[in-house]
Structures are given as structure tokens and as C-alpha cells.
Amino acid sequence: MEIKSEGRAAQWGLATVAIMIGVVFLPRMGLRFPMARLGLGLGLGLALLLAPLAAVAISRQEVLERMKQSRPKDLQVLLEEPDAGGPRIIGIYGIKPGGVDGTLRSYSLWEESPSDLNVYVESVNCGVDNPLRVKRTLSAVFVRHLNPGGPILEGNREDHLVWWAACVPEVAGTDPATLRNKALELGFSTLLSERQEQLPALAP
């Protein structure tokens, strides 16, 4: 089953992306806390986090411990992998439904590494006809059309982990490569074509 690129399906898809970017992101721009933009590896959010220790030399381990203590209570860790000086963690929290048909979800994505911490407000479309993730970075917005239940590779694993966690919370953190039967049960064909569109980053 191919994702159509013309006709009513394409118009609906573009409208959905516009809603997800225009409605979900813009009112919540203040919820993004990129910390790499100050050029020192530690940004404003982390500086505020460590303010009580500003006059005292602190170790990397203390920085990691402070970041761990600052994690939201409802944070669901989806990915943890080795990084220089400690683990790199990607998690999701604050999931909220939206859209006229209830298929959209907004959420906050927590990206933590030993030297940086970023929080982005993103969104996904959980609908059978157009499952996708709108991913943000400091430099661009990526619209990634997904195939729930389809092949999982290194390049799309994070997208599927995030999509499943936002759309089907009861399987959050489960290896997406094992969820084909679940996808079929939910009505997905598992045969959709995956593709990506890149847009300029939204101004802060």
C-alpha cells in the first residue's frame, strides 16, 4: 500500500502537516530549551539548573546527576546509548491528543547527553492513512512519513520508538521491530513507503 502523493490524500496530508507545524509548534515555542546554542556545550537551561553550584567547580558526574534529577516525572526513556563521558538518552513526556479526528499527538522530546540537554515540542500523526512524525532539530524540521509494523533499520528506529510511544503508550519502549502484529491489529498495512521532507527550522 503506497502513500499517495496527489489528489485528496495528498491534500489531506499537507493540511495535516500544516496543522501539526502551525498549531502544535508555534504556541509552544517557549518549551524548547536548546543548550548547545551558547557555544560552550552548556546552555541556558543547564546553566540555570546548575546555578546553585555556579561558584563551585563541579565534576562531569555531578552534571549528569543534576540532569537526571531534573527529568520530568512522566518521562518515558525510549533510547539509551553510550556517548563520550556517559549515556545519551532520548525520552518522551507530556503527550497530549489533538486534531479534529483525534489522530494527532503533541509531546515533549527530551534529549540528554553528558554535555548537553535539549527539549523539543514535536508531534505525530497516528492515523492509519498518514502516520508520520514531525521532528525538530536546531537547524531544521523533518516530516517523516512512517510505516508502522514495517522494517526497522538504524536510520528509522528512533522515529518508530517515538511514534509508538506517542500513539500507543502501552507499548512505549518496546522494540518496534517486534510490533508488526500490533500494527496489523490496529489497521496498518505495514506496506507503506517511508520518506522524509525537510523544512527550514522555525524561528525561536
PDB file of C-alpha atoms in Angstrom:
ATOM      1  CA  MET A   1       0.000   0.000   0.000  1.00  0.00           C
ATOM      2  CA  GLU A   2       1.664   3.234  -1.208  1.00  0.00           C
ATOM      3  CA  ILE A   3       1.223   6.670   0.349  1.00  0.00           C
ATOM      4  CA  LYS A   4      -0.452   8.704  -2.415  1.00  0.00           C
ATOM      5  CA  SER A   5       1.313  11.909  -3.451  1.00  0.00           C
ATOM      6  CA  GLU A   6      -1.581  13.513  -5.311  1.00  0.00           C
ATOM      7  CA  GLY A   7      -5.324  14.016  -5.112  1.00  0.00           C
ATOM      8  CA  ARG A   8      -7.330  14.185  -1.909  1.00  0.00           C
ATOM      9  CA  ALA A   9      -4.886  12.041   0.081  1.00  0.00           C
ATOM     10  CA  ALA A  10      -2.014  14.408  -0.678  1.00  0.00           C
ATOM     11  CA  GLN A  11      -4.115  17.476   0.135  1.00  0.00           C
ATOM     12  CA  TRP A  12      -5.165  15.920   3.447  1.00  0.00           C
ATOM     13  CA  GLY A  13      -1.570  15.025   4.238  1.00  0.00           C
ATOM     14  CA  LEU A  14      -0.288  18.533   3.542  1.00  0.00           C
ATOM     15  CA  ALA A  15      -3.120  20.018   5.584  1.00  0.00           C
ATOM     16  CA  THR A  16      -2.268  17.711   8.473  1.00  0.00           C
ATOM     17  CA  VAL A  17       1.416  18.696   8.371  1.00  0.00           C
ATOM     18  CA  ALA A  18       0.443  22.377   8.269  1.00  0.00           C
ATOM     19  CA  ILE A  19      -1.799  21.926  11.300  1.00  0.00           C
ATOM     20  CA  MET A  20       0.876  19.981  13.174  1.00  0.00           C
ATOM     21  CA  ILE A  21       3.553  22.609  12.495  1.00  0.00           C
ATOM     22  CA  GLY A  22       1.393  25.732  12.739  1.00  0.00           C
ATOM     23  CA  VAL A  23      -0.866  24.802  15.632  1.00  0.00           C
ATOM     24  CA  VAL A  24       1.210  22.421  17.714  1.00  0.00           C
ATOM     25  CA  PHE A  25       4.581  24.128  17.489  1.00  0.00           C
ATOM     26  CA  LEU A  26       4.073  27.859  17.352  1.00  0.00           C
ATOM     27  CA  PRO A  27       2.106  28.365  20.596  1.00  0.00           C
ATOM     28  CA  ARG A  28       4.666  26.318  22.479  1.00  0.00           C
ATOM     29  CA  MET A  29       7.956  27.719  21.199  1.00  0.00           C
ATOM     30  CA  GLY A  30       8.875  28.614  24.785  1.00  0.00           C
ATOM     31  CA  LEU A  31       9.016  24.927  25.674  1.00  0.00           C
ATOM     32  CA  ARG A  32      12.113  24.297  23.588  1.00  0.00           C
ATOM     33  CA  PHE A  33      15.331  24.558  25.587  1.00  0.00           C
ATOM     34  CA  PRO A  34      18.323  24.028  23.265  1.00  0.00           C
ATOM     35  CA  MET A  35      21.526  24.177  25.243  1.00  0.00           C
ATOM     36  CA  ALA A  36      24.149  23.881  22.553  1.00  0.00           C
ATOM     37  CA  ARG A  37      23.436  27.346  21.124  1.00  0.00           C
ATOM     38  CA  LEU A  38      25.619  29.205  23.619  1.00  0.00           C
ATOM     39  CA  GLY A  39      28.763  27.677  22.148  1.00  0.00           C
ATOM     40  CA  LEU A  40      30.121  26.300  25.404  1.00  0.00           C
ATOM     41  CA  GLY A  41      28.459  22.900  25.444  1.00  0.00           C
ATOM     42  CA  LEU A  42      26.210  24.004  28.316  1.00  0.00           C
ATOM     43  CA  GLY A  43      23.246  26.262  27.537  1.00  0.00           C
ATOM     44  CA  LEU A  44      20.914  28.487  29.443  1.00  0.00           C
ATOM     45  CA  GLY A  45      18.643  25.729  30.758  1.00  0.00           C
ATOM     46  CA  LEU A  46      21.508  23.679  32.108  1.00  0.00           C
ATOM     47  CA  ALA A  47      23.176  26.811  33.480  1.00  0.00           C
ATOM     48  CA  LEU A  48      20.025  27.599  35.436  1.00  0.00           C
ATOM     49  CA  LEU A  49      19.835  24.010  36.581  1.00  0.00           C
ATOM     50  CA  LEU A  50      23.340  24.256  37.986  1.00  0.00           C
ATOM     51  CA  ALA A  51      23.050  27.802  39.331  1.00  0.00           C
ATOM     52  CA  PRO A  52      23.389  26.763  42.990  1.00  0.00           C
ATOM     53  CA  LEU A  53      26.812  25.339  42.182  1.00  0.00           C
ATOM     54  CA  ALA A  54      27.960  28.213  39.952  1.00  0.00           C
ATOM     55  CA  ALA A  55      30.674  29.317  42.367  1.00  0.00           C
ATOM     56  CA  VAL A  56      31.991  25.810  42.890  1.00  0.00           C
ATOM     57  CA  ALA A  57      33.918  23.604  40.486  1.00  0.00           C
ATOM     58  CA  ILE A  58      31.738  20.595  39.600  1.00  0.00           C
ATOM     59  CA  SER A  59      32.579  17.282  38.049  1.00  0.00           C
ATOM     60  CA  ARG A  60      31.016  15.727  34.960  1.00  0.00           C
ATOM     61  CA  GLN A  61      29.414  13.140  37.207  1.00  0.00           C
ATOM     62  CA  GLU A  62      27.728  15.889  39.211  1.00  0.00           C
ATOM     63  CA  VAL A  63      26.417  17.429  35.968  1.00  0.00           C
ATOM     64  CA  LEU A  64      24.974  14.073  34.920  1.00  0.00           C
ATOM     65  CA  GLU A  65      23.381  13.592  38.321  1.00  0.00           C
ATOM     66  CA  ARG A  66      21.802  17.048  38.206  1.00  0.00           C
ATOM     67  CA  MET A  67      20.338  16.391  34.754  1.00  0.00           C
ATOM     68  CA  LYS A  68      18.998  13.039  35.928  1.00  0.00           C
ATOM     69  CA  GLN A  69      17.310  14.687  38.912  1.00  0.00           C
ATOM     70  CA  SER A  70      15.703  17.292  36.632  1.00  0.00           C
ATOM     71  CA  ARG A  71      13.955  14.713  34.416  1.00  0.00           C
ATOM     72  CA  PRO A  72      10.150  15.077  34.317  1.00  0.00           C
ATOM     73  CA  LYS A  73       8.260  12.572  36.448  1.00  0.00           C
ATOM     74  CA  ASP A  74       6.348  11.207  33.454  1.00  0.00           C
ATOM     75  CA  LEU A  75       9.442  10.864  31.260  1.00  0.00           C
ATOM     76  CA  GLN A  76       9.492   7.572  29.349  1.00  0.00           C
ATOM     77  CA  VAL A  77      13.058   6.718  28.306  1.00  0.00           C
ATOM     78  CA  LEU A  78      12.943   5.266  24.792  1.00  0.00           C
ATOM     79  CA  LEU A  79      16.590   5.098  23.848  1.00  0.00           C
ATOM     80  CA  GLU A  80      19.794   4.967  25.862  1.00  0.00           C
ATOM     81  CA  GLU A  81      23.149   4.550  24.178  1.00  0.00           C
ATOM     82  CA  PRO A  82      26.825   5.156  25.048  1.00  0.00           C
ATOM     83  CA  ASP A  83      28.254   8.618  24.446  1.00  0.00           C
ATOM     84  CA  ALA A  84      31.519  10.329  25.300  1.00  0.00           C
ATOM     85  CA  GLY A  85      31.594  10.676  29.077  1.00  0.00           C
ATOM     86  CA  GLY A  86      28.289   8.938  29.742  1.00  0.00           C
ATOM     87  CA  PRO A  87      24.952   7.826  28.267  1.00  0.00           C
ATOM     88  CA  ARG A  88      22.887   9.643  25.642  1.00  0.00           C
ATOM     89  CA  ILE A  89      19.190   9.444  26.445  1.00  0.00           C
ATOM     90  CA  ILE A  90      16.092  10.160  24.381  1.00  0.00           C
ATOM     91  CA  GLY A  91      12.753  10.195  26.154  1.00  0.00           C
ATOM     92  CA  ILE A  92       9.195  11.407  25.710  1.00  0.00           C
ATOM     93  CA  TYR A  93       6.744  13.061  28.117  1.00  0.00           C
ATOM     94  CA  GLY A  94       3.712  15.342  28.226  1.00  0.00           C
ATOM     95  CA  ILE A  95       1.788  13.508  25.483  1.00  0.00           C
ATOM     96  CA  LYS A  96      -1.420  15.339  24.501  1.00  0.00           C
ATOM     97  CA  PRO A  97      -4.082  14.402  21.911  1.00  0.00           C
ATOM     98  CA  GLY A  98      -5.198  16.854  19.252  1.00  0.00           C
ATOM     99  CA  GLY A  99      -6.673  17.309  15.804  1.00  0.00           C
ATOM    100  CA  VAL A 100     -10.275  17.255  14.647  1.00  0.00           C
ATOM    101  CA  ASP A 101     -10.300  13.459  14.363  1.00  0.00           C
ATOM    102  CA  GLY A 102      -8.108  12.879  17.430  1.00  0.00           C
ATOM    103  CA  THR A 103      -5.253  11.300  15.475  1.00  0.00           C
ATOM    104  CA  LEU A 104      -2.635  13.939  16.304  1.00  0.00           C
ATOM    105  CA  ARG A 105      -0.414  13.856  19.383  1.00  0.00           C
ATOM    106  CA  SER A 106       1.907  16.559  20.680  1.00  0.00           C
ATOM    107  CA  TYR A 107       4.641  15.764  23.179  1.00  0.00           C
ATOM    108  CA  SER A 108       7.968  16.936  24.533  1.00  0.00           C
ATOM    109  CA  LEU A 109      11.111  15.128  23.447  1.00  0.00           C
ATOM    110  CA  TRP A 110      13.957  15.010  25.991  1.00  0.00           C
ATOM    111  CA  GLU A 111      17.468  14.683  24.513  1.00  0.00           C
ATOM    112  CA  GLU A 112      20.138  14.371  27.191  1.00  0.00           C
ATOM    113  CA  SER A 113      23.865  13.781  26.829  1.00  0.00           C
ATOM    114  CA  PRO A 114      26.788  14.278  29.251  1.00  0.00           C
ATOM    115  CA  SER A 115      27.401  17.809  27.931  1.00  0.00           C
ATOM    116  CA  ASP A 116      24.028  18.964  26.662  1.00  0.00           C
ATOM    117  CA  LEU A 117      20.295  18.906  27.233  1.00  0.00           C
ATOM    118  CA  ASN A 118      17.598  19.825  24.703  1.00  0.00           C
ATOM    119  CA  VAL A 119      13.819  19.674  24.982  1.00  0.00           C
ATOM    120  CA  TYR A 120      11.708  19.978  21.834  1.00  0.00           C
ATOM    121  CA  VAL A 121       7.955  20.096  21.331  1.00  0.00           C
ATOM    122  CA  GLU A 122       7.128  17.728  18.463  1.00  0.00           C
ATOM    123  CA  SER A 123       4.088  15.945  17.073  1.00  0.00           C
ATOM    124  CA  VAL A 124       2.975  12.765  15.338  1.00  0.00           C
ATOM    125  CA  ASN A 125       0.004  11.697  13.265  1.00  0.00           C
ATOM    126  CA  CYS A 126      -1.314   8.344  14.458  1.00  0.00           C
ATOM    127  CA  GLY A 127      -3.830   7.921  11.625  1.00  0.00           C
ATOM    128  CA  VAL A 128      -3.826   4.769   9.513  1.00  0.00           C
ATOM    129  CA  ASP A 129      -3.769   6.751   6.257  1.00  0.00           C
ATOM    130  CA  ASN A 130      -0.849   9.051   7.035  1.00  0.00           C
ATOM    131  CA  PRO A 131       1.314   8.013  10.005  1.00  0.00           C
ATOM    132  CA  LEU A 132       4.171  10.437  10.439  1.00  0.00           C
ATOM    133  CA  ARG A 133       6.464  12.199  12.864  1.00  0.00           C
ATOM    134  CA  VAL A 134       7.370  15.889  12.701  1.00  0.00           C
ATOM    135  CA  LYS A 135      10.859  16.001  14.210  1.00  0.00           C
ATOM    136  CA  ARG A 136      12.657  19.164  15.206  1.00  0.00           C
ATOM    137  CA  THR A 137      16.351  19.978  15.458  1.00  0.00           C
ATOM    138  CA  LEU A 138      18.143  23.287  15.936  1.00  0.00           C
ATOM    139  CA  SER A 139      18.580  23.663  12.175  1.00  0.00           C
ATOM    140  CA  ALA A 140      15.559  22.044  10.515  1.00  0.00           C
ATOM    141  CA  VAL A 141      12.117  20.464  10.765  1.00  0.00           C
ATOM    142  CA  PHE A 142      11.767  16.950   9.334  1.00  0.00           C
ATOM    143  CA  VAL A 143       8.431  15.476   8.280  1.00  0.00           C
ATOM    144  CA  ARG A 144       8.953  11.710   8.312  1.00  0.00           C
ATOM    145  CA  HIS A 145       6.244   9.500   6.816  1.00  0.00           C
ATOM    146  CA  LEU A 146       6.393   6.141   8.585  1.00  0.00           C
ATOM    147  CA  ASN A 147       5.338   2.537   8.048  1.00  0.00           C
ATOM    148  CA  PRO A 148       4.260   1.182  11.460  1.00  0.00           C
ATOM    149  CA  GLY A 149       4.992  -2.519  11.669  1.00  0.00           C
ATOM    150  CA  GLY A 150       7.412  -2.357   8.749  1.00  0.00           C
ATOM    151  CA  PRO A 151      11.186  -2.946   8.586  1.00  0.00           C
ATOM    152  CA  ILE A 152      13.248  -1.237  11.294  1.00  0.00           C
ATOM    153  CA  LEU A 153      16.743  -0.017  10.449  1.00  0.00           C
ATOM    154  CA  GLU A 154      19.244   2.112  12.342  1.00  0.00           C
ATOM    155  CA  GLY A 155      18.055   5.202  10.480  1.00  0.00           C
ATOM    156  CA  ASN A 156      14.374   4.941  11.412  1.00  0.00           C
ATOM    157  CA  ARG A 157      14.470   3.236  14.816  1.00  0.00           C
ATOM    158  CA  GLU A 158      14.173   6.472  16.815  1.00  0.00           C
ATOM    159  CA  ASP A 159      11.221   7.645  14.692  1.00  0.00           C
ATOM    160  CA  HIS A 160       9.332   4.413  15.310  1.00  0.00           C
ATOM    161  CA  LEU A 161      10.148   4.363  19.023  1.00  0.00           C
ATOM    162  CA  VAL A 162       8.782   7.897  19.360  1.00  0.00           C
ATOM    163  CA  TRP A 163       5.727   7.226  17.161  1.00  0.00           C
ATOM    164  CA  TRP A 164       4.700   4.089  19.067  1.00  0.00           C
ATOM    165  CA  ALA A 165       5.246   5.771  22.441  1.00  0.00           C
ATOM    166  CA  ALA A 166       3.080   8.745  21.468  1.00  0.00           C
ATOM    167  CA  CYS A 167       0.341   6.843  19.618  1.00  0.00           C
ATOM    168  CA  VAL A 168       0.188   3.551  21.569  1.00  0.00           C
ATOM    169  CA  PRO A 169       1.583   4.338  25.057  1.00  0.00           C
ATOM    170  CA  GLU A 170       1.092   0.802  26.355  1.00  0.00           C
ATOM    171  CA  VAL A 171       3.923  -0.423  24.081  1.00  0.00           C
ATOM    172  CA  ALA A 172       6.273   2.527  24.769  1.00  0.00           C
ATOM    173  CA  GLY A 173       9.890   1.404  24.803  1.00  0.00           C
ATOM    174  CA  THR A 174       9.161  -1.891  23.024  1.00  0.00           C
ATOM    175  CA  ASP A 175      11.461  -2.803  20.146  1.00  0.00           C
ATOM    176  CA  PRO A 176       9.438  -1.547  17.134  1.00  0.00           C
ATOM    177  CA  ALA A 177      10.757  -4.450  15.058  1.00  0.00           C
ATOM    178  CA  THR A 178       8.549  -6.752  17.158  1.00  0.00           C
ATOM    179  CA  LEU A 179       5.321  -4.780  16.678  1.00  0.00           C
ATOM    180  CA  ARG A 180       4.184  -5.903  13.223  1.00  0.00           C
ATOM    181  CA  ASN A 181       1.242  -7.913  14.571  1.00  0.00           C
ATOM    182  CA  LYS A 182       0.218  -4.979  16.754  1.00  0.00           C
ATOM    183  CA  ALA A 183       0.310  -2.673  13.744  1.00  0.00           C
ATOM    184  CA  LEU A 184      -1.865  -5.079  11.736  1.00  0.00           C
ATOM    185  CA  GLU A 185      -4.277  -5.311  14.651  1.00  0.00           C
ATOM    186  CA  LEU A 186      -4.602  -1.506  14.619  1.00  0.00           C
ATOM    187  CA  GLY A 187      -5.352  -1.472  10.895  1.00  0.00           C
ATOM    188  CA  PHE A 188      -1.960  -0.567   9.424  1.00  0.00           C
ATOM    189  CA  SER A 189      -0.943  -2.384   6.241  1.00  0.00           C
ATOM    190  CA  THR A 190       2.787  -2.461   7.206  1.00  0.00           C
ATOM    191  CA  LEU A 191       3.448  -1.841   3.489  1.00  0.00           C
ATOM    192  CA  LEU A 192       3.616   1.961   3.394  1.00  0.00           C
ATOM    193  CA  SER A 193       6.579   3.724   1.774  1.00  0.00           C
ATOM    194  CA  GLU A 194       8.726   5.701   4.199  1.00  0.00           C
ATOM    195  CA  ARG A 195      10.021   9.095   3.099  1.00  0.00           C
ATOM    196  CA  GLN A 196      11.223  12.377   4.529  1.00  0.00           C
ATOM    197  CA  GLU A 197      10.599  16.049   3.812  1.00  0.00           C
ATOM    198  CA  GLN A 198      12.890  18.726   5.215  1.00  0.00           C
ATOM    199  CA  LEU A 199      11.709  22.234   6.100  1.00  0.00           C
ATOM    200  CA  PRO A 200      13.567  25.251   7.497  1.00  0.00           C
ATOM    201  CA  ALA A 201      13.725  25.473  11.267  1.00  0.00           C
ATOM    202  CA  LEU A 202      11.065  27.620  12.886  1.00  0.00           C
ATOM    203  CA  ALA A 203      12.350  30.866  14.333  1.00  0.00           C
ATOM    204  CA  PRO A 204      12.657  30.901  18.135  1.00  0.00           C
TER     205      PRO A 204
END
